[in-house]
Coordinates of C-alpha atoms in Angstrom, one line a residue:
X27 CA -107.0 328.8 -16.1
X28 CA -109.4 328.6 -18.8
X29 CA -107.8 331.5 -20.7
X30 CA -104.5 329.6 -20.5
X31 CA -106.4 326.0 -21.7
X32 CA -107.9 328.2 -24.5
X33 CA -104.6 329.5 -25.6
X34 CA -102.8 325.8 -25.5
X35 CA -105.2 324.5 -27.8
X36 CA -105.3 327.4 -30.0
X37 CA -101.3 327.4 -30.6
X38 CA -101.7 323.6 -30.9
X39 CA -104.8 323.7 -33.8
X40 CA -102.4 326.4 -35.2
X41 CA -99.2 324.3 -35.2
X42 CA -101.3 321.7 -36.8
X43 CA -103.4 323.5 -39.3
X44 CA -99.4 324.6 -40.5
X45 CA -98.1 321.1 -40.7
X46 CA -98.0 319.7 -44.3
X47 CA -98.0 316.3 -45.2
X48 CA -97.5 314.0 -48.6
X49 CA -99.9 311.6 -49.3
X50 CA -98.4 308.0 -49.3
X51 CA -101.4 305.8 -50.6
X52 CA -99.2 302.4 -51.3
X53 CA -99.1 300.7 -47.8
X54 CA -95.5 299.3 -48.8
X55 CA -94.2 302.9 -49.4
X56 CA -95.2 303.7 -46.5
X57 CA -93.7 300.9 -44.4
X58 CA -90.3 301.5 -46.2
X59 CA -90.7 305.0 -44.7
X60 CA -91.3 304.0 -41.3
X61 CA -88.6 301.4 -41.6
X62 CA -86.1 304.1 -42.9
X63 CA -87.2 306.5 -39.6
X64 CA -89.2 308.8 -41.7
X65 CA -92.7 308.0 -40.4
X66 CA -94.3 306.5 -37.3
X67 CA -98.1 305.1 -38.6
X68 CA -99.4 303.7 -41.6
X69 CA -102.0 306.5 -42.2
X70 CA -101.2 307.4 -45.8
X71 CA -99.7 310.0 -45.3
X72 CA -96.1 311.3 -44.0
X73 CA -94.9 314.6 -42.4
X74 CA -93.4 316.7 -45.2
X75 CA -90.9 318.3 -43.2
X76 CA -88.9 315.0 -42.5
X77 CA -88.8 313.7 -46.1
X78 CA -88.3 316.9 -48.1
X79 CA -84.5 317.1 -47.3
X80 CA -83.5 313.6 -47.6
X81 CA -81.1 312.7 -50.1
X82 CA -81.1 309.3 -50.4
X83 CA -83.6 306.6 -50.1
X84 CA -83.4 303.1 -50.3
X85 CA -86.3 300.7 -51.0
X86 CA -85.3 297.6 -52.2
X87 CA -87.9 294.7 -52.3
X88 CA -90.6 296.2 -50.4
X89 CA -93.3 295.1 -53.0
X90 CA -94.3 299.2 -53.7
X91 CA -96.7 298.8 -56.4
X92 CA -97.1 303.0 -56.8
X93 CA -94.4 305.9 -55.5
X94 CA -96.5 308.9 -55.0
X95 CA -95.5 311.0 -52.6
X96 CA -91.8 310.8 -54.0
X97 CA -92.3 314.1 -55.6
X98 CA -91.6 315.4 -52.0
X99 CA -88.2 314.6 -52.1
X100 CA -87.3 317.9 -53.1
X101 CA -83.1 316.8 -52.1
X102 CA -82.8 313.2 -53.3
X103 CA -79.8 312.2 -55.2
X104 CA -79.9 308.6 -55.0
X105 CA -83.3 306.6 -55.3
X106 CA -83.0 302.7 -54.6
X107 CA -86.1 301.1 -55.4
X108 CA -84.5 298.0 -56.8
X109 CA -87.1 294.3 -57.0
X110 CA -90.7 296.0 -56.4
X111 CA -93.5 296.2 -58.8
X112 CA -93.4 299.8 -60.2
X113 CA -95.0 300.1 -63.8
X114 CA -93.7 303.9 -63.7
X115 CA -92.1 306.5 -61.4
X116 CA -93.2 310.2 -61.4
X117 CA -89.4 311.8 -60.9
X118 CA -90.1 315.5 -62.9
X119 CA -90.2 317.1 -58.9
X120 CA -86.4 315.2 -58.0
X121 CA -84.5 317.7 -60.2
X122 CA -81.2 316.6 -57.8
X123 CA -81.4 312.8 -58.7
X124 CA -78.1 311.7 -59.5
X125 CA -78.6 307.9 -59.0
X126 CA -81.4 306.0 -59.8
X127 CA -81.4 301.7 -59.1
X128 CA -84.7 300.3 -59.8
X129 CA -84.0 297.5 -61.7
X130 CA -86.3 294.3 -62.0
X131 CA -89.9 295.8 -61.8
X132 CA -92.6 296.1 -65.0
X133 CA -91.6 299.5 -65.6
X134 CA -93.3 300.3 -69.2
X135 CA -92.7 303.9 -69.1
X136 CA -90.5 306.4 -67.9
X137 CA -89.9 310.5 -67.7
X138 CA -87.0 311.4 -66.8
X139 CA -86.7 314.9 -68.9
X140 CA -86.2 317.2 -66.1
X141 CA -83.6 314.8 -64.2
X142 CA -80.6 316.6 -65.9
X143 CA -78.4 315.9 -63.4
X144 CA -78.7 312.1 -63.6
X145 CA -74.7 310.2 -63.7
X146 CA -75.9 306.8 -64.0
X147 CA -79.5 304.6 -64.6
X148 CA -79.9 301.0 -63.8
X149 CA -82.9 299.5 -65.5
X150 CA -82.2 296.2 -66.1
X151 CA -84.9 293.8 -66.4
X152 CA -88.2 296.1 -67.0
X153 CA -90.3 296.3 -69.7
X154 CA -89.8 299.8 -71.5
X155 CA -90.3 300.0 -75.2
X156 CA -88.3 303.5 -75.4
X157 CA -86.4 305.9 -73.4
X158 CA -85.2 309.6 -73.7
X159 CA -82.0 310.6 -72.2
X160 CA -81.9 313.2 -75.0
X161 CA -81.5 315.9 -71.6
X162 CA -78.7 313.8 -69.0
X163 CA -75.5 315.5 -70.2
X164 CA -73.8 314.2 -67.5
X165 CA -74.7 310.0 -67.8
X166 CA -71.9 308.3 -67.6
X167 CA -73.7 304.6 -67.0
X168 CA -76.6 303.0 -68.4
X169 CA -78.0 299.6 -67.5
X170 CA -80.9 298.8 -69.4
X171 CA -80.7 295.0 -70.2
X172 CA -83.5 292.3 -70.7
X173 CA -85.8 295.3 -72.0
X174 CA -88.1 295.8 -75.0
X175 CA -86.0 298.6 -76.5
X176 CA -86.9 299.1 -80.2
X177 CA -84.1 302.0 -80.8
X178 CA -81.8 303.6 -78.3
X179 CA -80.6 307.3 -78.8
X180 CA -77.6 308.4 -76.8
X181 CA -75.8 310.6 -79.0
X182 CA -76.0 313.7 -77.4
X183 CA -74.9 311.8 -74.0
X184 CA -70.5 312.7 -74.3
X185 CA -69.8 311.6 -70.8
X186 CA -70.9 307.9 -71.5
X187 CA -68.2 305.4 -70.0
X188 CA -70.3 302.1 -69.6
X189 CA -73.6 300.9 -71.7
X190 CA -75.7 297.7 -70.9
X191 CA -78.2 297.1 -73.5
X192 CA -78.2 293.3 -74.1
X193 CA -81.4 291.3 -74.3
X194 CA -83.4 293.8 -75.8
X195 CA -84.3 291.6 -78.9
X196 CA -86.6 294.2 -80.8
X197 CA -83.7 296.5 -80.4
X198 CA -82.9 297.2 -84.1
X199 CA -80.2 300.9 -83.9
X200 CA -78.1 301.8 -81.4
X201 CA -76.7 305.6 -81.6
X202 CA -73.4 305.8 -79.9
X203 CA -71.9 308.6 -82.0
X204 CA -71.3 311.3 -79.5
X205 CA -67.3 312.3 -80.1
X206 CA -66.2 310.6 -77.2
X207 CA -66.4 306.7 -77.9
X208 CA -62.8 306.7 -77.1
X209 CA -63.8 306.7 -73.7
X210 CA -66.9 304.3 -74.3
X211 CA -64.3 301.4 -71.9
X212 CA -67.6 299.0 -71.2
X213 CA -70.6 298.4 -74.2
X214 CA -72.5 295.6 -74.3
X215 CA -75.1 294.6 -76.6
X216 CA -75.8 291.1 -77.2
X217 CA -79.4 289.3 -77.7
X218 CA -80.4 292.3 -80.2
X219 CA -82.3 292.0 -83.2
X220 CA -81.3 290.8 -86.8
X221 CA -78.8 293.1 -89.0
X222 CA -79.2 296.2 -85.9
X223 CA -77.5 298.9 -86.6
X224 CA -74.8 300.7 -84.3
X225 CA -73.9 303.9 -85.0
X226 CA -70.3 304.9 -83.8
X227 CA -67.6 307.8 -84.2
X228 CA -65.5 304.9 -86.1
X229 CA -66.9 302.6 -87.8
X230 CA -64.2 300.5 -89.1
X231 CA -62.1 300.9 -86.3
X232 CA -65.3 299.6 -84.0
X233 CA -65.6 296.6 -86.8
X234 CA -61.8 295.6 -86.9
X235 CA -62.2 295.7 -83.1
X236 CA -58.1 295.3 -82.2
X237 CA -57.7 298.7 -80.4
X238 CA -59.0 300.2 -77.2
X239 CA -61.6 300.4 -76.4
X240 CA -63.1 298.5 -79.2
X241 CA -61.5 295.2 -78.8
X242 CA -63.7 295.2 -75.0
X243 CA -66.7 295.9 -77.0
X244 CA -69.6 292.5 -77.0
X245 CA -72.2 292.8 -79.4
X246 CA -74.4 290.3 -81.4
X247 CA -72.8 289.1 -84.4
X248 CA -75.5 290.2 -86.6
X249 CA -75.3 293.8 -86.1
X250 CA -72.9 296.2 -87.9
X251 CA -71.7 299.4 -86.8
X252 CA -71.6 302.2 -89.4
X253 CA -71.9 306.5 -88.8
X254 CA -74.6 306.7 -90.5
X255 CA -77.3 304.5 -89.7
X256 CA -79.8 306.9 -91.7
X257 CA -78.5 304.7 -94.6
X258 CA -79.3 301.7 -93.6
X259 CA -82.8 302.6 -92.2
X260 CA -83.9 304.4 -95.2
X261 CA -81.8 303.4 -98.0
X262 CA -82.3 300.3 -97.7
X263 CA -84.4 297.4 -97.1
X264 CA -82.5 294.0 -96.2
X265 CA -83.5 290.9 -98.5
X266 CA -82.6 287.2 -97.5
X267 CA -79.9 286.8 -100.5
X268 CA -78.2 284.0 -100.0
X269 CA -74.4 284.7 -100.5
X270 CA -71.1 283.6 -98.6
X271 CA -68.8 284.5 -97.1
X272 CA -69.7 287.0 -94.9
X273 CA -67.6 288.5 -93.4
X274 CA -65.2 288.1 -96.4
X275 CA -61.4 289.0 -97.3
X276 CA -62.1 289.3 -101.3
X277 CA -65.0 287.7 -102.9
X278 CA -68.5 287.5 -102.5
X279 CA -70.4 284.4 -103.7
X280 CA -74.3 284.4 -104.4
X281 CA -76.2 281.1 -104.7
X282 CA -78.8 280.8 -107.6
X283 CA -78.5 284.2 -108.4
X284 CA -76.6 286.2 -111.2
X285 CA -75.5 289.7 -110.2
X286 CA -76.2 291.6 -113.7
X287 CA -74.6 295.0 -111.7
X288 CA -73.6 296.3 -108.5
X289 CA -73.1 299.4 -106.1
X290 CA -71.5 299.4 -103.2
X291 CA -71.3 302.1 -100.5
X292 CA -69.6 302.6 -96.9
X293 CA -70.4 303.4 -94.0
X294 CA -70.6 307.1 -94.8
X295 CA -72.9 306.6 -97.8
X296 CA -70.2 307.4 -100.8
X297 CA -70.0 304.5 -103.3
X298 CA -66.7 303.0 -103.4
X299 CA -67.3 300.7 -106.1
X300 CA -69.6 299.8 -109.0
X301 CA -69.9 297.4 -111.7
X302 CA -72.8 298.0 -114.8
X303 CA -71.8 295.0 -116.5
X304 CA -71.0 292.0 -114.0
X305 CA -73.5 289.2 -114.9
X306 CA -71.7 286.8 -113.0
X307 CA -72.5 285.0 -109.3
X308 CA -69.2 286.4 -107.9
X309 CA -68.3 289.6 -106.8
X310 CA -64.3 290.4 -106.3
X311 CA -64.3 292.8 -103.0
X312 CA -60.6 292.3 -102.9
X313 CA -60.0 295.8 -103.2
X314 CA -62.3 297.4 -100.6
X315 CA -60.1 298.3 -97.5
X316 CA -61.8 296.2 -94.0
X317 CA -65.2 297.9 -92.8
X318 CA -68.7 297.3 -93.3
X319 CA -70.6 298.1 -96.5
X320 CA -74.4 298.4 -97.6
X321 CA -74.4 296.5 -101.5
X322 CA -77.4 297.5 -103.7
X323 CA -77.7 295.0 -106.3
X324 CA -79.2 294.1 -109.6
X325 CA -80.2 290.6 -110.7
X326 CA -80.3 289.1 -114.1
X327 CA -84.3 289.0 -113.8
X328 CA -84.6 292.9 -113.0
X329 CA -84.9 292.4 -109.1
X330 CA -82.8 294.8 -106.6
X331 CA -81.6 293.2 -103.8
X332 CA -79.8 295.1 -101.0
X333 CA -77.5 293.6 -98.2
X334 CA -75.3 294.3 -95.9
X335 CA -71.4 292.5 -95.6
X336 CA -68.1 293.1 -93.5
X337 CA -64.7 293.2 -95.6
X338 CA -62.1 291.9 -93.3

């Protein structure tokens, strides 16, 4: 009988000593886990045998302040962790992750470089400065309003259908340009900053805005697209000229200034026309088909102003 005791509690310190477990340390986590079936106790800590298959996981409003542990979701394809308090996630384990919701947190910084199979991001209301999506080949959707975006990069993103990026008013250059903003049907990008740049396949046929899918475009009124951004960025630097109208169908008027001579260039960076000898306040743009151009000017007092207009 005592042989037989002996050999029970061997096989059951043996069973034990093989179970492995994942640390949980946030308390909400773990009650999320329990709620979903996952875990019985708050103990920090849950059995990694019923979490490392799981494929989705919803969270939403559970207060979760820290998500360690999720690297044990070897299978998850869809993480819901919408209205908590995350300042980051830790997703370089969830290779799988297709879907990933966690919108209105203080998220200030996020890796998602080995998450190449992600389709589509929801980030709305966060607090990220940047974001590299430079390795999602497959994103099709992107919501990352009411943001502090400086610069978005999606240009080697081809599959992109649908783009949220409004509120994000330190967001200065977009990068759209992929070859495929034909099929670009939703972009929105209002509340960005002053003169942002957008830089598209088309430009003027983003700027004249009366085909698909450009005319469903919404973006702040200030910004410009162009396909070349570079231009703008380095080329030149934006003074507050004061001129009128902008955008304008033939003439450009400048108030207390006289334009001595001119360059302008297009989107592409070519000039497409000059003048060495204006000296006038009025420029004739007549001539210039619609589009946006980058003007480099020259004042009678030997200043060099630059700006930026739209010929309708």
């Amino acid at each position: 009988m005592k042989k037989m005791y002996l050999f029970t509690v061997i096989i059951f310190l043996f069973h034990t000593a093989q179970a492995q477990f994942t640390a949980i340390p946030d308390s909400n986590f773990e009650q999320a886990l329990i709620d979903l079936g996952y875990d019985d106790v708050i103990d920090g800590q849950v059995l990694t045998a019923n979490i490392v298959s799981q494929i989705e996981l919803d969270m939403w409003d559970y207060a979760i302040q820290d998500l360690t542990g999720i690297e044990s979701f070897l299978a998850l394809e869809i993480l819901t962790v919408d209205e908590n308090l995350l300042t980051t996630i830790n997703l370089q384990n969830n290779v799988n992750l297709k879907f990933l919701w966690a919108d209105f947190n203080n998220i200030t910084q996020l890796d998602l470089s080995n998450n190449t199979q992600l389709i589509q991001v929801i980030l709305d209301d966060n607090n990220l400065t940047q974001i590299d999506l430079s390795n999602q080949p497959n994103l099709e959707s992107l919501w990352i309003d009411n943001n502090n975006l400086t610069q978005l990069d999606l240009g080697l993103n081809a599959t992109f259908t649908e783009l949220y990026s409004s509120n994000n008013p330190n967001l200065a250059f977009i990068n759209i340009k992929n070859g495929n903003n034909l099929f670009l049907e939703i972009f929105e990008a209002m509340g960005m900053a002053t003169n942002a740049c957008i830089q598209v396949d088309d430009a003027q046929a983003a700027t004249n805005a009366n085909t698909f899918p450009y005319n469903q475009w919404i973006v702040s009124a200030s910004s410009t697209f162009s396909e070349n951004c570079a231009l703008t960025a380095e080329d030149f630097t934006f003074q507050n000229l004061a001129f009128y109208p902008n955008p304008t169908t033939d003439q450009l008027t400048f108030v207390n200034a006289i334009i001595a001579s001119f360059e302008i260039y297009d989107s592409k960076g070519s000039v497409v026309l000059k003048n060495t000898n204006l000296n006038s306040n009025t420029m004739d743009v007549a001539s210039l088909t619609p589009g946006i151009y980058f003007l480099k000017i020259h004042t009678d007092k030997n200043q060099i102003q630059n700006i930026r207009f739209v010929k309708k």
